[in-house]
Structure formats: C-alpha cells, structure tokens
Amino acid sequence: MWIRKNPHICNYYVSLVKAISSFSFKLNSTGNLVPMGTHPDDPNFVEFSNRAIQPLLSEKFQVEFNLKDVDTVIVPTIGMGSLGIFQDENVVSEFFNLGDENSVYYVSSPYLNLTENYTEILLKIRGKLNIITASPEANSFFPAKDISGYIPVAYSSVEEAFFKKVQLENRSRDIHMWEYNRHAWTFHAKGIWHVPSSNTSDPSKEPMSSHLNEMSNGMSNEMSNAMSNGMPDAIVIGSGNLGNRSKHRDLEAQMVLLTSNPNLRKRMKAELDGIMKEKISVDEKTFETDYRKSNFFARRIFRLLADFL
C-alpha cells in the first residue's frame, strides 16, 4: 500500500526509526558495532529503551480530525514485547472484537503459531472467520535437509492443534481453515481483513461503521453507505504474525486502516482475492499424510522453540 501526502504518518515513522536507533548499535568507521545508548547487557536497558518509545504511544502523535471530512483513518501500532510494549496486540485484539454476527474476517498468517490470547479471541469471534496459512510445501524451510527441515512439520502440528480446538468448540461452521499451495511458490502474506455483511439494511450499524460513530459522534451518509457492498472496510497491515515470537521477541510495526473509499476497498478486495485464489481447504484428511504426521522429533522442536516460531 502506498501512502502519499500524509506528513503525520511520515513524521510518526521517522520518529519511530530515530527512537529505535537511540538504543541500537552503530557501525563505526573501523567496522565495529558500538551501542548508541545503554548496552543491552546493562540492567537498565529495558527501562532506557522503553522510555525512548513511550512518546510514540502518547497524545503527541494523535491527530484531531472530523470524520465527515475524510474517508480513511489510519492507526499505527507498535509491538515490542521484550520491552514490555504490547500496543499492537491490544489494538488488534480490539479489532477482532468489533465485528458482529454478520462480519467475515480473513486472517493470513504464513507461520501460524497463535498466542493463547489470540487463540481464545478467534475461537469466540462473532461472525465468520477464514484463516489461511502456508502448506508445508509453501513454507520457506521446505524441503531443507538439516534440522530446519522439521519446521514445516512443526507448524503443521500447531495448525492441527488449532483445527481440533475449532471442532471441540463446535465452531466448524463459522471458522474455516485454508492452506496456500502453489507449485514452486512460498507463502509470506500477512494481514487481517474485515468484510461487513452485504445484507445489512442499515450500513451505519455495521460494526466498523458503528465504532467510528462512537469515536466521532456521527459520520457522513456517504461514508456509511459505502460500507454495504461486501468489500473489506478495514484491514491490519504490517509485520505481525499473531504468534509468540511476534509478541515476545520481535519488533513489530503495523497499521489498522478503516476506509469507506470505494477504490481503496476494491483494491483491498483484489489483494485478498489474489491470496485466497491458491487456497486448499483444511480438513481431517489434511493431517493424515505420511509427511504431515508429526513425529516425536518435530513435536519436541516445537515445544523447545515455541517462542521462536
């Protein structure tokens, strides 16, 4: 997605890069890495780094606007679990909770290893949910000959565990799992799409529209009416993978985008359709192939490396 002529977003990410640089290493003229601030081995490193990021979470970067004058809203989020910053998870969790029984969500996660929080949220989600992940053949570690060759099997084991939980919770009619499988292609698409019901008689009552109403004390009819044609009206864009590594170890930057712009929504749908085009439905037989049967070694790898996957 190309965002143009928006100094607020530009300034935000410039400030984010500067903040992270302030506690990163710098390559000096002699080819050595030197810390820009407190060294990571210092007991005060987390406190120092957290303090550098906090201004980005404050009101300093909030922009006031009237929703009657805009058709798209962007909310940037940060996730830095190692520094105790979970803004991204909090916002994405709320994103899932905004839907209603008529909503359809799409989650694309190539390395599916849901946190306990996201597992609970998705199993209880209102409306329909489609999850697409990489088949073992579309995993970038397939078919490695060393120990990393077991990684696709480990992810398949995690996928199977969630599939069984969906069945156990009697949500199979609402939650559908898919795998991306295209010959000689690997799968890396990440994102979350919300599609409102196309049958809603009152568009202003659609979940995302209703939430914007709460924020703005009302919205234009044009914005409301554009949300009733079955195309996505909201998307989460970024590096997050809804997994343990994303939450606890990685530095994540994402955007939540809500829009009534017909052209933008059309492009969002085209992107989603392209991802779902190569899908294969997941069922019990998916996990019965010889390659899929998670052997003891693969399961052991997952237990030991769950926070790294």
mmCIF file of C-alpha atoms in Angstrom:
data_model
loop_
_atom_site.group_PDB
_atom_site.id
_atom_site.type_symbol
_atom_site.label_atom_id
_atom_site.label_comp_id
_atom_site.label_asym_id
_atom_site.label_seq_id
_atom_site.Cartn_x
_atom_site.Cartn_y
_atom_site.Cartn_z
ATOM 1 C CA MET A 1 0.000 0.000 0.000
ATOM 2 C CA TRP A 2 1.300 3.434 -0.991
ATOM 3 C CA ILE A 3 0.506 6.292 1.403
ATOM 4 C CA ARG A 4 1.161 9.735 -0.054
ATOM 5 C CA LYS A 5 0.943 13.323 1.133
ATOM 6 C CA ASN A 6 0.467 12.477 4.785
ATOM 7 C CA PRO A 7 3.093 14.230 6.913
ATOM 8 C CA HIS A 8 1.578 12.882 10.156
ATOM 9 C CA ILE A 9 2.238 9.263 9.189
ATOM 10 C CA CYS A 10 5.665 10.167 7.785
ATOM 11 C CA ASN A 11 6.687 12.009 10.949
ATOM 12 C CA TYR A 12 5.481 9.127 13.095
ATOM 13 C CA TYR A 13 7.660 6.550 11.352
ATOM 14 C CA VAL A 14 10.674 8.852 11.154
ATOM 15 C CA SER A 15 10.354 9.329 14.917
ATOM 16 C CA LEU A 16 9.989 5.580 15.391
ATOM 17 C CA VAL A 17 13.206 4.869 13.472
ATOM 18 C CA LYS A 18 15.051 7.538 15.464
ATOM 19 C CA ALA A 19 13.748 6.149 18.743
ATOM 20 C CA ILE A 20 14.844 2.601 17.925
ATOM 21 C CA SER A 21 18.212 3.886 16.672
ATOM 22 C CA SER A 22 18.799 5.519 20.040
ATOM 23 C CA PHE A 23 19.173 2.113 21.712
ATOM 24 C CA SER A 24 20.613 0.167 18.767
ATOM 25 C CA PHE A 25 24.181 -0.464 17.624
ATOM 26 C CA LYS A 26 26.024 1.759 15.159
ATOM 27 C CA LEU A 27 28.641 0.559 12.681
ATOM 28 C CA ASN A 28 31.628 2.902 13.107
ATOM 29 C CA SER A 29 34.368 3.754 10.635
ATOM 30 C CA THR A 30 36.573 0.880 11.850
ATOM 31 C CA GLY A 31 33.890 -1.712 11.157
ATOM 32 C CA ASN A 32 32.947 -2.272 14.792
ATOM 33 C CA LEU A 33 29.491 -2.111 16.349
ATOM 34 C CA VAL A 34 29.096 0.342 19.203
ATOM 35 C CA PRO A 35 25.928 0.960 21.246
ATOM 36 C CA MET A 36 24.177 4.269 20.621
ATOM 37 C CA GLY A 37 22.888 4.324 24.184
ATOM 38 C CA THR A 38 22.683 1.838 27.026
ATOM 39 C CA HIS A 39 24.203 -1.534 26.175
ATOM 40 C CA PRO A 40 21.697 -4.439 26.017
ATOM 41 C CA ASP A 41 23.658 -6.173 28.795
ATOM 42 C CA ASP A 42 23.031 -3.240 31.103
ATOM 43 C CA PRO A 43 20.333 -3.970 33.740
ATOM 44 C CA ASN A 44 18.708 -0.627 32.852
ATOM 45 C CA PHE A 45 18.481 -1.349 29.123
ATOM 46 C CA VAL A 46 14.770 -2.225 29.087
ATOM 47 C CA GLU A 47 13.868 0.859 31.120
ATOM 48 C CA PHE A 48 16.005 3.108 28.914
ATOM 49 C CA SER A 49 14.585 1.680 25.682
ATOM 50 C CA ASN A 50 11.012 1.751 26.899
ATOM 51 C CA ARG A 51 11.418 5.407 27.803
ATOM 52 C CA ALA A 52 12.610 6.164 24.261
ATOM 53 C CA ILE A 53 9.484 4.568 22.755
ATOM 54 C CA GLN A 54 6.892 5.963 25.164
ATOM 55 C CA PRO A 55 6.462 9.342 23.371
ATOM 56 C CA LEU A 56 5.213 7.436 20.319
ATOM 57 C CA LEU A 57 2.435 5.967 22.439
ATOM 58 C CA SER A 58 1.354 9.309 23.871
ATOM 59 C CA GLU A 59 -1.037 12.011 22.696
ATOM 60 C CA LYS A 60 1.826 13.764 20.917
ATOM 61 C CA PHE A 61 1.144 11.731 17.764
ATOM 62 C CA GLN A 62 -2.640 11.839 17.902
ATOM 63 C CA VAL A 63 -4.225 13.877 15.124
ATOM 64 C CA GLU A 64 -7.607 15.524 15.511
ATOM 65 C CA PHE A 65 -9.934 15.326 12.530
ATOM 66 C CA ASN A 66 -13.588 15.315 11.606
ATOM 67 C CA LEU A 67 -14.702 12.026 10.071
ATOM 68 C CA LYS A 68 -17.117 13.944 7.857
ATOM 69 C CA ASP A 69 -14.087 15.355 6.054
ATOM 70 C CA VAL A 70 -12.185 12.081 5.491
ATOM 71 C CA ASP A 71 -12.908 8.651 4.065
ATOM 72 C CA THR A 72 -9.917 6.769 5.520
ATOM 73 C CA VAL A 73 -8.434 6.516 9.001
ATOM 74 C CA ILE A 74 -5.006 5.005 9.758
ATOM 75 C CA VAL A 75 -3.943 3.949 13.254
ATOM 76 C CA PRO A 76 -0.256 2.909 13.539
ATOM 77 C CA THR A 77 0.675 0.425 16.260
ATOM 78 C CA ILE A 78 3.881 -0.850 17.850
ATOM 79 C CA GLY A 79 4.697 -4.192 19.415
ATOM 80 C CA MET A 80 7.905 -4.681 21.400
ATOM 81 C CA GLY A 81 7.268 -7.449 23.889
ATOM 82 C CA SER A 82 10.885 -7.609 25.033
ATOM 83 C CA LEU A 83 10.444 -4.004 26.215
ATOM 84 C CA GLY A 84 7.024 -4.600 27.755
ATOM 85 C CA ILE A 85 5.171 -2.775 24.956
ATOM 86 C CA PHE A 86 2.056 -4.608 23.697
ATOM 87 C CA GLN A 87 0.152 -1.804 21.981
ATOM 88 C CA ASP A 88 -0.162 -3.790 18.748
ATOM 89 C CA GLU A 89 -1.686 -6.847 20.431
ATOM 90 C CA ASN A 90 -4.136 -4.670 22.360
ATOM 91 C CA VAL A 91 -5.312 -2.851 19.225
ATOM 92 C CA VAL A 92 -5.545 -5.986 17.067
ATOM 93 C CA SER A 93 -7.473 -7.778 19.819
ATOM 94 C CA GLU A 94 -9.969 -4.925 19.823
ATOM 95 C CA PHE A 95 -10.120 -5.099 16.011
ATOM 96 C CA PHE A 96 -11.353 -8.690 16.273
ATOM 97 C CA ASN A 97 -13.898 -7.732 18.909
ATOM 98 C CA LEU A 98 -15.526 -5.017 16.767
ATOM 99 C CA GLY A 99 -17.303 -7.440 14.461
ATOM 100 C CA ASP A 100 -20.822 -8.802 14.825
ATOM 101 C CA GLU A 101 -22.634 -11.962 13.728
ATOM 102 C CA ASN A 102 -22.705 -10.691 10.122
ATOM 103 C CA SER A 103 -18.971 -9.955 9.908
ATOM 104 C CA VAL A 104 -16.492 -12.013 7.922
ATOM 105 C CA TYR A 105 -12.836 -11.920 8.949
ATOM 106 C CA TYR A 106 -9.853 -13.137 6.939
ATOM 107 C CA VAL A 107 -6.533 -13.833 8.651
ATOM 108 C CA SER A 108 -3.413 -14.543 6.610
ATOM 109 C CA SER A 109 -0.532 -15.895 8.682
ATOM 110 C CA PRO A 110 2.187 -17.904 6.905
ATOM 111 C CA TYR A 111 3.690 -19.129 10.178
ATOM 112 C CA LEU A 112 0.640 -19.960 12.256
ATOM 113 C CA ASN A 113 1.533 -20.169 15.947
ATOM 114 C CA LEU A 114 -1.223 -18.265 17.715
ATOM 115 C CA THR A 115 -0.715 -16.901 21.200
ATOM 116 C CA GLU A 116 -3.113 -18.044 23.898
ATOM 117 C CA ASN A 117 -4.792 -14.644 23.767
ATOM 118 C CA TYR A 118 -5.412 -14.749 20.013
ATOM 119 C CA THR A 119 -6.490 -18.398 20.185
ATOM 120 C CA GLU A 120 -9.159 -17.521 22.725
ATOM 121 C CA ILE A 121 -10.307 -14.455 20.786
ATOM 122 C CA LEU A 122 -10.561 -16.273 17.448
ATOM 123 C CA LEU A 123 -12.416 -19.247 18.902
ATOM 124 C CA LYS A 124 -15.004 -16.855 20.328
ATOM 125 C CA ILE A 125 -15.138 -14.463 17.379
ATOM 126 C CA ARG A 126 -18.513 -13.200 16.233
ATOM 127 C CA GLY A 127 -19.402 -13.873 12.618
ATOM 128 C CA LYS A 128 -17.300 -15.922 10.200
ATOM 129 C CA LEU A 129 -13.555 -16.415 10.188
ATOM 130 C CA ASN A 130 -11.259 -17.649 7.416
ATOM 131 C CA ILE A 131 -7.641 -18.437 8.265
ATOM 132 C CA ILE A 132 -5.103 -19.101 5.522
ATOM 133 C CA THR A 133 -1.585 -20.287 6.272
ATOM 134 C CA ALA A 134 1.257 -21.906 4.361
ATOM 135 C CA SER A 135 1.088 -25.569 3.474
ATOM 136 C CA PRO A 136 4.318 -27.385 4.373
ATOM 137 C CA GLU A 137 5.300 -27.220 0.689
ATOM 138 C CA ALA A 138 4.797 -23.423 0.707
ATOM 139 C CA ASN A 139 6.850 -22.993 3.885
ATOM 140 C CA SER A 140 10.206 -21.365 3.169
ATOM 141 C CA PHE A 141 12.015 -24.101 5.139
ATOM 142 C CA PHE A 142 10.717 -26.844 2.823
ATOM 143 C CA PRO A 143 12.496 -29.092 1.902
ATOM 144 C CA ALA A 144 15.585 -28.282 3.968
ATOM 145 C CA LYS A 145 17.849 -31.262 4.658
ATOM 146 C CA ASP A 146 19.122 -30.184 8.082
ATOM 147 C CA ILE A 147 17.184 -29.770 11.328
ATOM 148 C CA SER A 148 15.246 -26.805 9.887
ATOM 149 C CA GLY A 149 13.534 -29.292 7.583
ATOM 150 C CA TYR A 150 11.354 -30.254 10.534
ATOM 151 C CA ILE A 151 9.997 -26.720 10.890
ATOM 152 C CA PRO A 152 7.167 -27.102 8.311
ATOM 153 C CA VAL A 153 6.051 -30.252 10.151
ATOM 154 C CA ALA A 154 6.145 -28.364 13.451
ATOM 155 C CA TYR A 155 3.901 -25.642 12.048
ATOM 156 C CA SER A 156 1.580 -28.307 10.654
ATOM 157 C CA SER A 157 1.327 -29.722 14.165
ATOM 158 C CA VAL A 158 0.332 -26.298 15.524
ATOM 159 C CA GLU A 159 -2.203 -25.885 12.727
ATOM 160 C CA GLU A 160 -3.710 -29.281 13.525
ATOM 161 C CA ALA A 161 -3.995 -28.403 17.212
ATOM 162 C CA PHE A 162 -5.979 -25.253 16.414
ATOM 163 C CA PHE A 163 -8.130 -27.167 13.905
ATOM 164 C CA LYS A 164 -9.054 -29.627 16.655
ATOM 165 C CA LYS A 165 -9.874 -26.788 19.036
ATOM 166 C CA VAL A 166 -12.271 -25.343 16.451
ATOM 167 C CA GLN A 167 -14.013 -28.702 16.289
ATOM 168 C CA LEU A 168 -14.056 -29.066 20.062
ATOM 169 C CA GLU A 169 -15.700 -25.646 20.424
ATOM 170 C CA ASN A 170 -18.288 -26.548 17.737
ATOM 171 C CA ARG A 171 -17.204 -23.620 15.581
ATOM 172 C CA SER A 172 -16.531 -25.547 12.357
ATOM 173 C CA ARG A 173 -19.495 -23.890 10.644
ATOM 174 C CA ASP A 174 -18.084 -20.443 11.354
ATOM 175 C CA ILE A 175 -14.315 -20.922 11.318
ATOM 176 C CA HIS A 176 -12.698 -22.248 8.153
ATOM 177 C CA MET A 177 -9.012 -23.034 7.695
ATOM 178 C CA TRP A 178 -7.186 -22.970 4.386
ATOM 179 C CA GLU A 179 -3.670 -23.546 3.153
ATOM 180 C CA TYR A 180 -1.843 -21.703 0.411
ATOM 181 C CA ASN A 181 -0.423 -24.237 -2.009
ATOM 182 C CA ARG A 182 1.036 -23.143 -5.322
ATOM 183 C CA HIS A 183 3.694 -25.170 -7.078
ATOM 184 C CA ALA A 184 7.224 -23.794 -6.544
ATOM 185 C CA TRP A 185 5.894 -20.795 -4.554
ATOM 186 C CA THR A 186 6.409 -19.960 -0.890
ATOM 187 C CA PHE A 187 3.811 -18.056 1.118
ATOM 188 C CA HIS A 188 4.563 -14.924 3.125
ATOM 189 C CA ALA A 189 1.360 -12.840 3.059
ATOM 190 C CA LYS A 190 0.324 -11.318 6.383
ATOM 191 C CA GLY A 191 -2.803 -9.359 7.122
ATOM 192 C CA ILE A 192 -6.289 -9.238 8.635
ATOM 193 C CA TRP A 193 -9.330 -8.135 6.649
ATOM 194 C CA HIS A 194 -12.811 -7.301 7.910
ATOM 195 C CA VAL A 195 -15.720 -7.627 5.486
ATOM 196 C CA PRO A 196 -19.079 -6.276 6.674
ATOM 197 C CA SER A 197 -22.318 -8.003 5.796
ATOM 198 C CA SER A 198 -23.622 -7.134 2.326
ATOM 199 C CA ASN A 199 -27.137 -7.806 3.569
ATOM 200 C CA THR A 200 -27.225 -5.205 6.307
ATOM 201 C CA SER A 201 -30.163 -2.887 5.682
ATOM 202 C CA ASP A 202 -28.699 -0.092 7.761
ATOM 203 C CA PRO A 203 -24.993 0.365 6.858
ATOM 204 C CA SER A 204 -24.440 2.689 9.812
ATOM 205 C CA LYS A 205 -24.982 -0.321 12.066
ATOM 206 C CA GLU A 206 -22.150 -2.330 10.580
ATOM 207 C CA PRO A 207 -19.504 -2.984 13.251
ATOM 208 C CA MET A 208 -16.637 -0.837 11.970
ATOM 209 C CA SER A 209 -19.012 1.959 10.989
ATOM 210 C CA SER A 210 -20.631 1.830 14.407
ATOM 211 C CA HIS A 211 -17.249 2.064 16.085
ATOM 212 C CA LEU A 212 -16.360 5.123 14.024
ATOM 213 C CA ASN A 213 -19.683 6.616 15.059
ATOM 214 C CA GLU A 214 -18.705 6.182 18.678
ATOM 215 C CA MET A 215 -15.418 7.958 18.055
ATOM 216 C CA SER A 216 -16.822 10.844 16.067
ATOM 217 C CA ASN A 217 -20.359 11.407 17.338
ATOM 218 C CA GLY A 218 -21.690 10.631 13.867
ATOM 219 C CA MET A 219 -20.409 10.231 10.351
ATOM 220 C CA SER A 220 -21.399 11.291 6.881
ATOM 221 C CA ASN A 221 -24.011 9.291 4.951
ATOM 222 C CA GLU A 222 -21.510 8.863 2.130
ATOM 223 C CA MET A 223 -19.106 7.027 4.412
ATOM 224 C CA SER A 224 -21.824 4.836 5.887
ATOM 225 C CA ASN A 225 -23.415 3.924 2.555
ATOM 226 C CA ALA A 226 -20.102 2.860 1.062
ATOM 227 C CA MET A 227 -19.757 0.120 3.674
ATOM 228 C CA SER A 228 -22.531 -2.144 2.445
ATOM 229 C CA ASN A 229 -21.198 -3.696 -0.769
ATOM 230 C CA GLY A 230 -19.367 -6.732 0.658
ATOM 231 C CA MET A 231 -15.824 -5.407 0.179
ATOM 232 C CA PRO A 232 -13.382 -5.033 3.094
ATOM 233 C CA ASP A 233 -13.844 -1.874 5.104
ATOM 234 C CA ALA A 234 -10.887 -2.415 7.440
ATOM 235 C CA ILE A 235 -7.504 -4.103 7.306
ATOM 236 C CA VAL A 236 -4.482 -4.683 9.521
ATOM 237 C CA ILE A 237 -1.233 -4.211 7.601
ATOM 238 C CA GLY A 238 2.245 -4.982 8.842
ATOM 239 C CA SER A 239 4.767 -7.476 10.113
ATOM 240 C CA GLY A 240 2.812 -9.070 12.965
ATOM 241 C CA ASN A 241 2.135 -12.798 12.760
ATOM 242 C CA LEU A 242 -0.246 -13.254 15.741
ATOM 243 C CA GLY A 243 2.352 -15.629 17.172
ATOM 244 C CA ASN A 244 4.535 -15.997 20.231
ATOM 245 C CA ARG A 245 7.675 -14.729 18.516
ATOM 246 C CA SER A 246 5.860 -11.604 17.301
ATOM 247 C CA LYS A 247 4.551 -10.936 20.792
ATOM 248 C CA HIS A 248 7.600 -11.695 22.906
ATOM 249 C CA ARG A 249 10.697 -11.227 20.738
ATOM 250 C CA ASP A 250 10.190 -9.266 17.528
ATOM 251 C CA LEU A 251 9.833 -5.547 16.978
ATOM 252 C CA GLU A 252 6.548 -5.102 15.112
ATOM 253 C CA ALA A 253 5.045 -2.089 13.380
ATOM 254 C CA GLN A 254 1.560 -2.284 11.898
ATOM 255 C CA MET A 255 -1.330 -0.134 10.707
ATOM 256 C CA VAL A 256 -5.031 -0.515 11.251
ATOM 257 C CA LEU A 257 -6.799 1.076 8.299
ATOM 258 C CA LEU A 258 -10.544 1.814 8.167
ATOM 259 C CA THR A 259 -11.991 3.207 4.971
ATOM 260 C CA SER A 260 -15.137 3.954 3.020
ATOM 261 C CA ASN A 261 -13.216 4.869 -0.143
ATOM 262 C CA PRO A 262 -14.704 2.663 -2.904
ATOM 263 C CA ASN A 263 -11.496 2.478 -4.972
ATOM 264 C CA LEU A 264 -9.369 1.571 -1.968
ATOM 265 C CA ARG A 265 -11.845 -1.051 -0.819
ATOM 266 C CA LYS A 266 -11.872 -2.516 -4.319
ATOM 267 C CA ARG A 267 -8.080 -2.840 -4.266
ATOM 268 C CA MET A 268 -8.185 -4.389 -0.802
ATOM 269 C CA LYS A 269 -10.629 -6.984 -2.096
ATOM 270 C CA ALA A 270 -8.478 -7.692 -5.156
ATOM 271 C CA GLU A 271 -5.465 -8.298 -2.912
ATOM 272 C CA LEU A 272 -7.471 -10.614 -0.678
ATOM 273 C CA ASP A 273 -8.889 -12.495 -3.671
ATOM 274 C CA GLY A 274 -5.360 -12.999 -5.017
ATOM 275 C CA ILE A 275 -4.224 -14.543 -1.740
ATOM 276 C CA MET A 276 -7.265 -16.808 -1.454
ATOM 277 C CA LYS A 277 -7.069 -17.899 -5.100
ATOM 278 C CA GLU A 278 -4.478 -20.607 -4.387
ATOM 279 C CA LYS A 279 -6.168 -21.953 -1.263
ATOM 280 C CA ILE A 280 -6.888 -25.575 -0.356
ATOM 281 C CA SER A 281 -9.468 -26.394 2.303
ATOM 282 C CA VAL A 282 -8.190 -27.967 5.518
ATOM 283 C CA ASP A 283 -9.988 -31.000 6.945
ATOM 284 C CA GLU A 284 -9.142 -34.109 8.980
ATOM 285 C CA LYS A 285 -7.501 -35.797 5.992
ATOM 286 C CA THR A 286 -5.086 -32.884 5.600
ATOM 287 C CA PHE A 287 -3.031 -34.146 8.533
ATOM 288 C CA GLU A 288 -3.077 -37.861 7.641
ATOM 289 C CA THR A 289 -0.325 -37.867 5.006
ATOM 290 C CA ASP A 290 2.972 -39.509 5.889
ATOM 291 C CA TYR A 291 4.814 -36.205 5.710
ATOM 292 C CA ARG A 292 2.235 -34.438 7.886
ATOM 293 C CA LYS A 293 2.247 -36.950 10.702
ATOM 294 C CA SER A 294 4.178 -35.004 13.293
ATOM 295 C CA ASN A 295 6.885 -37.272 14.577
ATOM 296 C CA PHE A 296 8.275 -37.035 18.073
ATOM 297 C CA PHE A 297 11.290 -35.006 16.955
ATOM 298 C CA ALA A 298 9.164 -32.314 15.271
ATOM 299 C CA ARG A 299 6.896 -32.012 18.305
ATOM 300 C CA ARG A 300 9.939 -31.742 20.541
ATOM 301 C CA ILE A 301 11.339 -28.948 18.388
ATOM 302 C CA PHE A 302 8.094 -27.023 18.706
ATOM 303 C CA ARG A 303 7.974 -27.366 22.490
ATOM 304 C CA LEU A 304 11.550 -26.153 22.795
ATOM 305 C CA LEU A 305 11.307 -23.354 20.237
ATOM 306 C CA ALA A 306 7.656 -22.260 20.523
ATOM 307 C CA ASP A 307 8.596 -18.646 21.333
ATOM 308 C CA PHE A 308 10.920 -18.510 18.304
ATOM 309 C CA LEU A 309 8.431 -19.798 15.729
#
